[in-house]
PDB file of C-alpha atoms in Angstrom:
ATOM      1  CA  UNK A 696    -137.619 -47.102 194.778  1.00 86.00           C
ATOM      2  CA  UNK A 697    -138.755 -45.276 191.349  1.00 88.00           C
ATOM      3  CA  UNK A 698    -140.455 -46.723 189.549  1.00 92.00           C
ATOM      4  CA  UNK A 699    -141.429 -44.595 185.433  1.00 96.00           C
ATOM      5  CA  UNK A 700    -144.441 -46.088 183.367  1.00 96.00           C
ATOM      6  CA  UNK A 701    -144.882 -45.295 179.853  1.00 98.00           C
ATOM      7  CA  UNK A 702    -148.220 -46.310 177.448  1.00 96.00           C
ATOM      8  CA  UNK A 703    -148.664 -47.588 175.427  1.00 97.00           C
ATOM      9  CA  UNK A 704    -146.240 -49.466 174.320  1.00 97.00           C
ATOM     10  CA  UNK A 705    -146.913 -49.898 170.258  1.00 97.00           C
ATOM     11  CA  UNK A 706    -148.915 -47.643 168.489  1.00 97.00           C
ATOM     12  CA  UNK A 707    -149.946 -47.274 164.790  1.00 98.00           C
ATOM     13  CA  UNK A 708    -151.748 -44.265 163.623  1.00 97.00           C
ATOM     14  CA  UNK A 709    -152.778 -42.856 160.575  1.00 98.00           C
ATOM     15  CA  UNK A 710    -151.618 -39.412 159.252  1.00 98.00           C
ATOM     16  CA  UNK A 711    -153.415 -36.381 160.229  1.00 97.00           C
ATOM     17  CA  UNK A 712    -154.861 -38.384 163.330  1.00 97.00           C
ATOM     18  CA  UNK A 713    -154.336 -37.501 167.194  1.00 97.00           C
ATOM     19  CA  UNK A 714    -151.740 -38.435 169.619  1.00 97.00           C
ATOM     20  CA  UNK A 715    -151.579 -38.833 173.074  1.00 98.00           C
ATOM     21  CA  UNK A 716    -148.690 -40.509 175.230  1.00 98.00           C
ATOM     22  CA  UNK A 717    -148.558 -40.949 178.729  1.00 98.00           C
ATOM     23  CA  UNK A 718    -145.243 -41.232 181.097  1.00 98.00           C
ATOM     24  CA  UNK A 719    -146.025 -41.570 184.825  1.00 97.00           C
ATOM     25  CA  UNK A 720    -143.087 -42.032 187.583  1.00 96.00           C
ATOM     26  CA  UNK A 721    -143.905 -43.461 190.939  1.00 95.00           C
ATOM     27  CA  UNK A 722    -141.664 -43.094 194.389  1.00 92.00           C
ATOM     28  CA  UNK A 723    -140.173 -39.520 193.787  1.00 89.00           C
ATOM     29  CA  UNK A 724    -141.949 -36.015 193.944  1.00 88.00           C
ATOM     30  CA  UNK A 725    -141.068 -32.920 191.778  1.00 90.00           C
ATOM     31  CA  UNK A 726    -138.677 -34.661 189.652  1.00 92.00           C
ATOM     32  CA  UNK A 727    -138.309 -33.334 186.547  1.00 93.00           C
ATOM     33  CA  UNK A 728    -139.673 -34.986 183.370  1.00 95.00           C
ATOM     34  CA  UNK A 729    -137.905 -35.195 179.231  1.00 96.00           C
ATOM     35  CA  UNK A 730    -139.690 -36.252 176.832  1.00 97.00           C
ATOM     36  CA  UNK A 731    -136.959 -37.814 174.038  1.00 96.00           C
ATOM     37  CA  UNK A 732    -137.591 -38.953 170.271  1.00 95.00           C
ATOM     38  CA  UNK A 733    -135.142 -41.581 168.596  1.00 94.00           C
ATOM     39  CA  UNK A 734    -136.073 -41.718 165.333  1.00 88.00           C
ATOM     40  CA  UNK A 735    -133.872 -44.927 162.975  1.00 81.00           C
ATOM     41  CA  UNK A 736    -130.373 -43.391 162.446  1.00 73.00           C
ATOM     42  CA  UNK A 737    -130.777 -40.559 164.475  1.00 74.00           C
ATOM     43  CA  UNK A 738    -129.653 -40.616 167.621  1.00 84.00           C
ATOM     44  CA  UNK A 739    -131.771 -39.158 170.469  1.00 92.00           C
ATOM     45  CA  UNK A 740    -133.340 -35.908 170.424  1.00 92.00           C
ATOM     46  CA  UNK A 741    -134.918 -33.952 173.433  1.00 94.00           C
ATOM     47  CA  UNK A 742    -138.102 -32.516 173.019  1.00 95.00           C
ATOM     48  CA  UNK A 743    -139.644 -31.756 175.734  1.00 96.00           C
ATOM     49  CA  UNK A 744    -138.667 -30.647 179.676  1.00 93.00           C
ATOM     50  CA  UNK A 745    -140.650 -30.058 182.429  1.00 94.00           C
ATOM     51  CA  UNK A 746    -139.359 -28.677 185.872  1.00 92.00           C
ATOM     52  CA  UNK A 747    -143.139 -28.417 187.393  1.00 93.00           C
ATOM     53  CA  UNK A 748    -146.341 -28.846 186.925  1.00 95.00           C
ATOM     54  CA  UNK A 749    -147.726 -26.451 183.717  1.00 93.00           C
ATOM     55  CA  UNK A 750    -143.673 -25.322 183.348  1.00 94.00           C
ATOM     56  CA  UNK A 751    -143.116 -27.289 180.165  1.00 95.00           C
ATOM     57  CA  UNK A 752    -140.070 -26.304 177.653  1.00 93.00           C
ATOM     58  CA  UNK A 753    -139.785 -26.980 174.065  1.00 92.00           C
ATOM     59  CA  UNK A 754    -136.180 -27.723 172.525  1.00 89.00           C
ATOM     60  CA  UNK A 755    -137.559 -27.769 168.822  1.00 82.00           C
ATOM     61  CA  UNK A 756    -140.080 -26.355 167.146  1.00 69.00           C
ATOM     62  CA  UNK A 757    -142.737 -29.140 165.708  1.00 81.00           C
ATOM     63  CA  UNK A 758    -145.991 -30.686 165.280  1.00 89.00           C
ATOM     64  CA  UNK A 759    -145.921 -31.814 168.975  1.00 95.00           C
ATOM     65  CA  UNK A 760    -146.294 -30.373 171.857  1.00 96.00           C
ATOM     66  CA  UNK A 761    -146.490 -31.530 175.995  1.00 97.00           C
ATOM     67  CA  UNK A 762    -147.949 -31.180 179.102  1.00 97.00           C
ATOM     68  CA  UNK A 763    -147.773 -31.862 182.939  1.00 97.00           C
ATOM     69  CA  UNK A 764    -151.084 -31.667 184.446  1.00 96.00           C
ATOM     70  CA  UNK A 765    -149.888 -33.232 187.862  1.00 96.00           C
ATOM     71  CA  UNK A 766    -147.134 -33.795 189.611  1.00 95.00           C
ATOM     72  CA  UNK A 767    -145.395 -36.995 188.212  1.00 95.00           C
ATOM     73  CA  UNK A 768    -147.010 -37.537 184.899  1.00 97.00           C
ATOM     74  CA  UNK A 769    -145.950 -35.957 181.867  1.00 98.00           C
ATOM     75  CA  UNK A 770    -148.353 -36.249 178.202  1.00 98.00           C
ATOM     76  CA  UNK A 771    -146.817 -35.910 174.924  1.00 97.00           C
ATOM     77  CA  UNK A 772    -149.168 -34.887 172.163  1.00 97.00           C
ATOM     78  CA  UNK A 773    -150.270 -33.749 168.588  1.00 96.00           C
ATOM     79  CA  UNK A 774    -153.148 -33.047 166.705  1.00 96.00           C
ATOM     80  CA  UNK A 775    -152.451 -33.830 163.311  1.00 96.00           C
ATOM     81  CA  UNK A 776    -149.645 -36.834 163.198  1.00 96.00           C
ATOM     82  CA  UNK A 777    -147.133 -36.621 160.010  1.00 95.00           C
ATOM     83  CA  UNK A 778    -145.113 -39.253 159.253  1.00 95.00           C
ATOM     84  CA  UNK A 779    -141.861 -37.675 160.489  1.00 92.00           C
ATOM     85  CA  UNK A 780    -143.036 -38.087 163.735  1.00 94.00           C
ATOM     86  CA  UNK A 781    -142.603 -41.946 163.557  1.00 95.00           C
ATOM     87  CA  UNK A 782    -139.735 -43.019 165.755  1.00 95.00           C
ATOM     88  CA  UNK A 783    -139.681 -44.310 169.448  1.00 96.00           C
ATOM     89  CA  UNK A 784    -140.412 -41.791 172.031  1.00 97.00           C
ATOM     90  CA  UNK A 785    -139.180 -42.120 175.787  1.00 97.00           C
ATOM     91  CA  UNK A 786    -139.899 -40.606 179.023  1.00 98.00           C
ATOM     92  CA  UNK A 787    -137.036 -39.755 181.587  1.00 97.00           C
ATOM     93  CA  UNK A 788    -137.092 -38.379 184.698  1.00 95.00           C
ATOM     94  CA  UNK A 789    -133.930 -36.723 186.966  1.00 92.00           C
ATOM     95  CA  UNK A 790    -134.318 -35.777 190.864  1.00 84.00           C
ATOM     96  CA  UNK A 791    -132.651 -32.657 192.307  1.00 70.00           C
ATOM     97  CA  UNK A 792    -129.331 -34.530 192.462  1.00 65.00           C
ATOM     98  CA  UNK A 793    -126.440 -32.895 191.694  1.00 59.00           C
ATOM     99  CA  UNK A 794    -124.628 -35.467 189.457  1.00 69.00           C
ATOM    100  CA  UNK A 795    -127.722 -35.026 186.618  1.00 82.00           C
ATOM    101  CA  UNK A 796    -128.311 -38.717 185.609  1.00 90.00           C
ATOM    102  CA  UNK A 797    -131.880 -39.566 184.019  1.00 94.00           C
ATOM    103  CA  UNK A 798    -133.559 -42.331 184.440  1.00 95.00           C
ATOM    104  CA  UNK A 799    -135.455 -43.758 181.210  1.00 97.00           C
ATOM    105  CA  UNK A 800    -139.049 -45.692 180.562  1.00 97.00           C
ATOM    106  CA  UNK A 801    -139.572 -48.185 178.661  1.00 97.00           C
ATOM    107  CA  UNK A 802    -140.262 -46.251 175.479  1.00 97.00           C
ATOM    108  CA  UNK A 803    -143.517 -46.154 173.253  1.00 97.00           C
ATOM    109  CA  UNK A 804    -143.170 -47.288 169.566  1.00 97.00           C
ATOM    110  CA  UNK A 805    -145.226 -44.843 167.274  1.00 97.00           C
ATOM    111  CA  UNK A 806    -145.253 -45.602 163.607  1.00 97.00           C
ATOM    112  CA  UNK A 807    -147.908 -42.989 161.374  1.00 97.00           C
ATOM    113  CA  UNK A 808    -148.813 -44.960 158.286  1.00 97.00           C
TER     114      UNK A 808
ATOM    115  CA  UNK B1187    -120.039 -26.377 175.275  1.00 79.00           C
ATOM    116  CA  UNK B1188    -119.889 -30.267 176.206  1.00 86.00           C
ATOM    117  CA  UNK B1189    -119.842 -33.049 173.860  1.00 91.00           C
ATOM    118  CA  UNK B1190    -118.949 -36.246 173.715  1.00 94.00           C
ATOM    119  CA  UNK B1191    -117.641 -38.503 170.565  1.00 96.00           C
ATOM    120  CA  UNK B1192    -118.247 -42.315 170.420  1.00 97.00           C
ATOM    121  CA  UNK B1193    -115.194 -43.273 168.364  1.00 97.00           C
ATOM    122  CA  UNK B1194    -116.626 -46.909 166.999  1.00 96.00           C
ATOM    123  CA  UNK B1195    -119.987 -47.429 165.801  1.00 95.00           C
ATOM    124  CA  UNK B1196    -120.055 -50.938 165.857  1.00 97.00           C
ATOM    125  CA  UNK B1197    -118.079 -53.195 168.086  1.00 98.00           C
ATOM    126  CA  UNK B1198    -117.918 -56.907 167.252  1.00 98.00           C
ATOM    127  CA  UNK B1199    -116.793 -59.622 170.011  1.00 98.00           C
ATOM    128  CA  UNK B1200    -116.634 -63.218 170.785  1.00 98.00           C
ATOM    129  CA  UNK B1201    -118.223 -64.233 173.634  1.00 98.00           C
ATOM    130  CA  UNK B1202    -115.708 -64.508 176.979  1.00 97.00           C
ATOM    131  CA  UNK B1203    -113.014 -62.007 175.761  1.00 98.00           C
ATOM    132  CA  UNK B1204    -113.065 -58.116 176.657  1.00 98.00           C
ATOM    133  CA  UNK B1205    -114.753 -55.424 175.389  1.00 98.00           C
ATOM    134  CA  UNK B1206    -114.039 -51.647 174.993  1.00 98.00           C
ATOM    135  CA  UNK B1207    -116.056 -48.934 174.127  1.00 98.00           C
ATOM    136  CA  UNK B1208    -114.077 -45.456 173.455  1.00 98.00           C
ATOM    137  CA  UNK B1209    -115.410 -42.138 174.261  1.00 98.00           C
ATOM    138  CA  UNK B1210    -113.824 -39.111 174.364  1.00 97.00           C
ATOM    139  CA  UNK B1211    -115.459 -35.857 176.034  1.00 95.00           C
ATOM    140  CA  UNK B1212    -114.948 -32.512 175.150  1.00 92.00           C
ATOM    141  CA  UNK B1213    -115.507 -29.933 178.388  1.00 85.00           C
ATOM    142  CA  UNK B1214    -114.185 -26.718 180.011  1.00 78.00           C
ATOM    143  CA  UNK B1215    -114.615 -28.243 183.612  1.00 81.00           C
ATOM    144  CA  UNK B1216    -114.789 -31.436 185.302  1.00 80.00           C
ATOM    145  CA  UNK B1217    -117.391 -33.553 183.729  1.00 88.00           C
ATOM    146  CA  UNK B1218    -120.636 -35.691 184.662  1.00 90.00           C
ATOM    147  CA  UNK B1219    -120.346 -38.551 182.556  1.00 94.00           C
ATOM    148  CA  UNK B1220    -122.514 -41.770 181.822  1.00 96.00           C
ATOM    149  CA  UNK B1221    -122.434 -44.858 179.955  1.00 98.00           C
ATOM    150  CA  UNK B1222    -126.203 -46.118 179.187  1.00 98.00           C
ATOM    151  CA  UNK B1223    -127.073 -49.007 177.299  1.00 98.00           C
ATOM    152  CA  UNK B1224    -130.231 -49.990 175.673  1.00 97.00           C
ATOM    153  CA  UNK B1225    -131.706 -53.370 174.500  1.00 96.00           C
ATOM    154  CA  UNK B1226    -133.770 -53.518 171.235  1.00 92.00           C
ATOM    155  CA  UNK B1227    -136.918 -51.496 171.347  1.00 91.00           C
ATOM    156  CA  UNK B1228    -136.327 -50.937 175.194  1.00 95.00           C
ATOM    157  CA  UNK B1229    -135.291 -47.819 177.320  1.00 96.00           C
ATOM    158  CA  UNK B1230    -131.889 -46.754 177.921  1.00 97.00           C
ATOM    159  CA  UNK B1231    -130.736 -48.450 181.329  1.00 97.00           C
ATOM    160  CA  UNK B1232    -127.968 -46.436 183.234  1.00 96.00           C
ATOM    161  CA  UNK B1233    -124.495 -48.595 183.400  1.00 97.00           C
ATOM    162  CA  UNK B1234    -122.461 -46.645 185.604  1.00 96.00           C
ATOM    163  CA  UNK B1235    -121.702 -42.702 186.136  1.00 94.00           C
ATOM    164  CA  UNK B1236    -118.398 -40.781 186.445  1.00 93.00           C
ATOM    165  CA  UNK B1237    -118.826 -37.640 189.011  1.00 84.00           C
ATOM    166  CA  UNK B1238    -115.162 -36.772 190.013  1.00 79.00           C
ATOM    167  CA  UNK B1239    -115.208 -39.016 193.517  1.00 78.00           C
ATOM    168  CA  UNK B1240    -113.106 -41.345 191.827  1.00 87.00           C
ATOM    169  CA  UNK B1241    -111.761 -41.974 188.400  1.00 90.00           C
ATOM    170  CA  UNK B1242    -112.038 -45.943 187.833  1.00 95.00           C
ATOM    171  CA  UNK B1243    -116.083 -46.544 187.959  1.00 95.00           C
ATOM    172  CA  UNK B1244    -117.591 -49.594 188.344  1.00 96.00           C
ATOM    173  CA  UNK B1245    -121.078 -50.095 187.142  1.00 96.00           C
ATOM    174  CA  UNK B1246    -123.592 -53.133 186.575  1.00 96.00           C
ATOM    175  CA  UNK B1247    -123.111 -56.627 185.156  1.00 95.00           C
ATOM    176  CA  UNK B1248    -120.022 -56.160 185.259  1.00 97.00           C
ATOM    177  CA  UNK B1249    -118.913 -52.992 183.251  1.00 98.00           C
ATOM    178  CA  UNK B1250    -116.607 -50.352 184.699  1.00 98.00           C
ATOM    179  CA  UNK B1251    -115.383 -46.930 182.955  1.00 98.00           C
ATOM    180  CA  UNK B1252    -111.995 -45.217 183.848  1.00 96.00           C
ATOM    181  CA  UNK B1253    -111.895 -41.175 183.542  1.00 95.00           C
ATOM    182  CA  UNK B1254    -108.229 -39.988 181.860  1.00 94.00           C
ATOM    183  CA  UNK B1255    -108.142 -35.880 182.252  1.00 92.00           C
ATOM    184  CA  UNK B1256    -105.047 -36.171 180.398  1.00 92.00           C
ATOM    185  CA  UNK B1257    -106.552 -38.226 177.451  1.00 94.00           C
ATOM    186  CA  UNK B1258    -109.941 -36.748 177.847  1.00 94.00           C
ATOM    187  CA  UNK B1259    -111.406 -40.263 177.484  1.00 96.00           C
ATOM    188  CA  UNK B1260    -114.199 -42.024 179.088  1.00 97.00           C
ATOM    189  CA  UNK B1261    -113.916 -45.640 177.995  1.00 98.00           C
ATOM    190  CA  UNK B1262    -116.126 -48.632 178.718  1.00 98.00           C
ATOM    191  CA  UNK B1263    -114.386 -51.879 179.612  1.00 98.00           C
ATOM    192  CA  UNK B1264    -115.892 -55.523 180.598  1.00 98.00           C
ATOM    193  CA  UNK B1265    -113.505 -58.436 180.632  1.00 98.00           C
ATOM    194  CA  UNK B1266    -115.858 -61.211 179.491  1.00 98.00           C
ATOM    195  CA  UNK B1267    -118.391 -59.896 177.184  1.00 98.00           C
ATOM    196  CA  UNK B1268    -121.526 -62.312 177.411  1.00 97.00           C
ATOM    197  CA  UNK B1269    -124.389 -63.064 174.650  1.00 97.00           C
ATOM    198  CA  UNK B1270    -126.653 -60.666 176.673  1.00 97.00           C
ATOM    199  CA  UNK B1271    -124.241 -57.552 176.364  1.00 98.00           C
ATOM    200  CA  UNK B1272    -125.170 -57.371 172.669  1.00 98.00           C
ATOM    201  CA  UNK B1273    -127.204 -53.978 172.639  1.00 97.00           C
ATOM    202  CA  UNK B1274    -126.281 -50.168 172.028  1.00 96.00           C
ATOM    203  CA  UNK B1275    -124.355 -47.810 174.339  1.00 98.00           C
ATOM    204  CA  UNK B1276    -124.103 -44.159 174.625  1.00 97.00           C
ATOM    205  CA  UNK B1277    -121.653 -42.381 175.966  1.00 97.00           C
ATOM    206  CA  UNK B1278    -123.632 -39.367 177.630  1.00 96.00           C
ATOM    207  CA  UNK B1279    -121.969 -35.586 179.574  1.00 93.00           C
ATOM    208  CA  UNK B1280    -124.117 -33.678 181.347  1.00 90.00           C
ATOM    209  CA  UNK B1281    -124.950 -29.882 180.320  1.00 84.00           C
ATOM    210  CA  UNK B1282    -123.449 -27.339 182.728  1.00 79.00           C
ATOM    211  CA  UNK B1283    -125.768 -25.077 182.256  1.00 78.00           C
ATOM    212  CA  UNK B1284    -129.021 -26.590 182.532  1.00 79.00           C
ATOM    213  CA  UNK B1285    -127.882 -30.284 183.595  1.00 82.00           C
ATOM    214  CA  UNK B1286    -129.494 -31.446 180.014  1.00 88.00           C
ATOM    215  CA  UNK B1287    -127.778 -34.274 178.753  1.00 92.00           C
ATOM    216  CA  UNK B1288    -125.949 -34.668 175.033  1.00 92.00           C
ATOM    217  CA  UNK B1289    -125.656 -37.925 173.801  1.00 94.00           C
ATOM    218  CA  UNK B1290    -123.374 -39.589 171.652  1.00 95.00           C
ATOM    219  CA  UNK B1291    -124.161 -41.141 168.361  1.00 94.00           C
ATOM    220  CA  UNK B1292    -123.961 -44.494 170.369  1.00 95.00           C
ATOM    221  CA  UNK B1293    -121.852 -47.747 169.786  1.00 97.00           C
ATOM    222  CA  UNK B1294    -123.833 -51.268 168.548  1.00 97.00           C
ATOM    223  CA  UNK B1295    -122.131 -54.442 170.098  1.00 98.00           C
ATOM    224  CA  UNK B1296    -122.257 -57.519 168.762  1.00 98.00           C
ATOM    225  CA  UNK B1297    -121.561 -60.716 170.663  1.00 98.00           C
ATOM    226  CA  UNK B1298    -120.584 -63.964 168.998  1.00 97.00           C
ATOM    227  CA  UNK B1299    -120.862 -67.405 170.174  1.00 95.00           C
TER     228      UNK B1299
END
């Protein structure tokens, strides 16, 4: 079965510091990866998508960007945090199927302070 | 374009009576649809998905969806609502296009004792 690990799970970072987030998925190949953001009252908002490995999409233009150096893991990052980018970011991952589900991590908690 | 409206934002229920979640769907064609729910600071766990094979879905712990063409409705049922079905559900079509998915602005259920 599939199995999609996110880290960490909390995080607290100053402003203007770096970011890195990792989202791995085990028991699949070539699936393809999202990177959502659900900030309080917002709903959730796709970032990121990634049909490959170095084929990453943006949906929005921010201060974050993403990358997929292998196969089945998937990095969210930024250079400079701001405090909009608080919120709780989750990976998902869909297979080739034809109905389109996605299947979600556990999420990472990010609040810049 | 699809869409999908969540037409309560908060549902409140006693423990051991039904509950019902309304969703309507807006499409040109014959939808993928999904109900996800998600726990407090967890990810979004699939409940059940609607993919034209039949129009009465069942899904897990007990929740089932019924598609209405006619209605263009996607509601989420459970006849005895439980103290661990307090959470948030989204009512979720799948993009035509490019198979991205567009949430709704998600329903919060409460479960009283």
């Amino acid at each position: 079965s599939q199995t999609i690990h996110q880290w960490p799970a909390t995080l607290v970072q100053p402003v203007g510091s770096p970011l890195s987030l990792e989202c791995t998925v085990e028991g699949t190949s070539n699936p393809n990866l999202y990177w959502y953001r659900q900030a309080a009252g917002r709903g959730l908002q796709l970032l990121f998508y990634s049909v490959g490995i170095g084929q990453i999409s943006s949906e929005v233009p921010q201060n974050l960007s993403a990358s997929r150096p292998q196969d089945r893991q998937f990095i969210l990052s930024s250079k400079k945090l701001l405090l909009s980018d608080s919120g709780f970011y989750l990976c998902a991952w869909r297979f080739g199927t034809a109905f389109g589900e996605q299947y979600f991590g556990p999420g990472t908690r990010l609040t810049v302070t | 374009a699809q869409s999908v409206t969540q037409l309560d934002s908060h549902v409140s229920v006693s423990e051991g009576t039904p509950v019902l979640l309304r969703c309507n769907y807006s499409s040109s064609y014959s939808p993928s649809l999904f109900w996800y729910v998600q726990h407090p600071n967890k990810g979004l766990q699939l409940l059940l998905k609607y993919t034209s094979a039949a129009t009465l879905v069942k899904g897990i712990n007990g929740f089932e969806a019924e598609f209405k063409k006619s209605e263009t409705s996607f509601h989420l049922t459970k006849p005895s609502a439980h103290m661990s079905d307090a959470a948030e559900y989204f009512c979720v079509v799948r993009r035509a296009a490019d198979y991205k998915l567009s949430f709704g602005a998600g329903t919060t259920v409460t479960v009283r004792a």
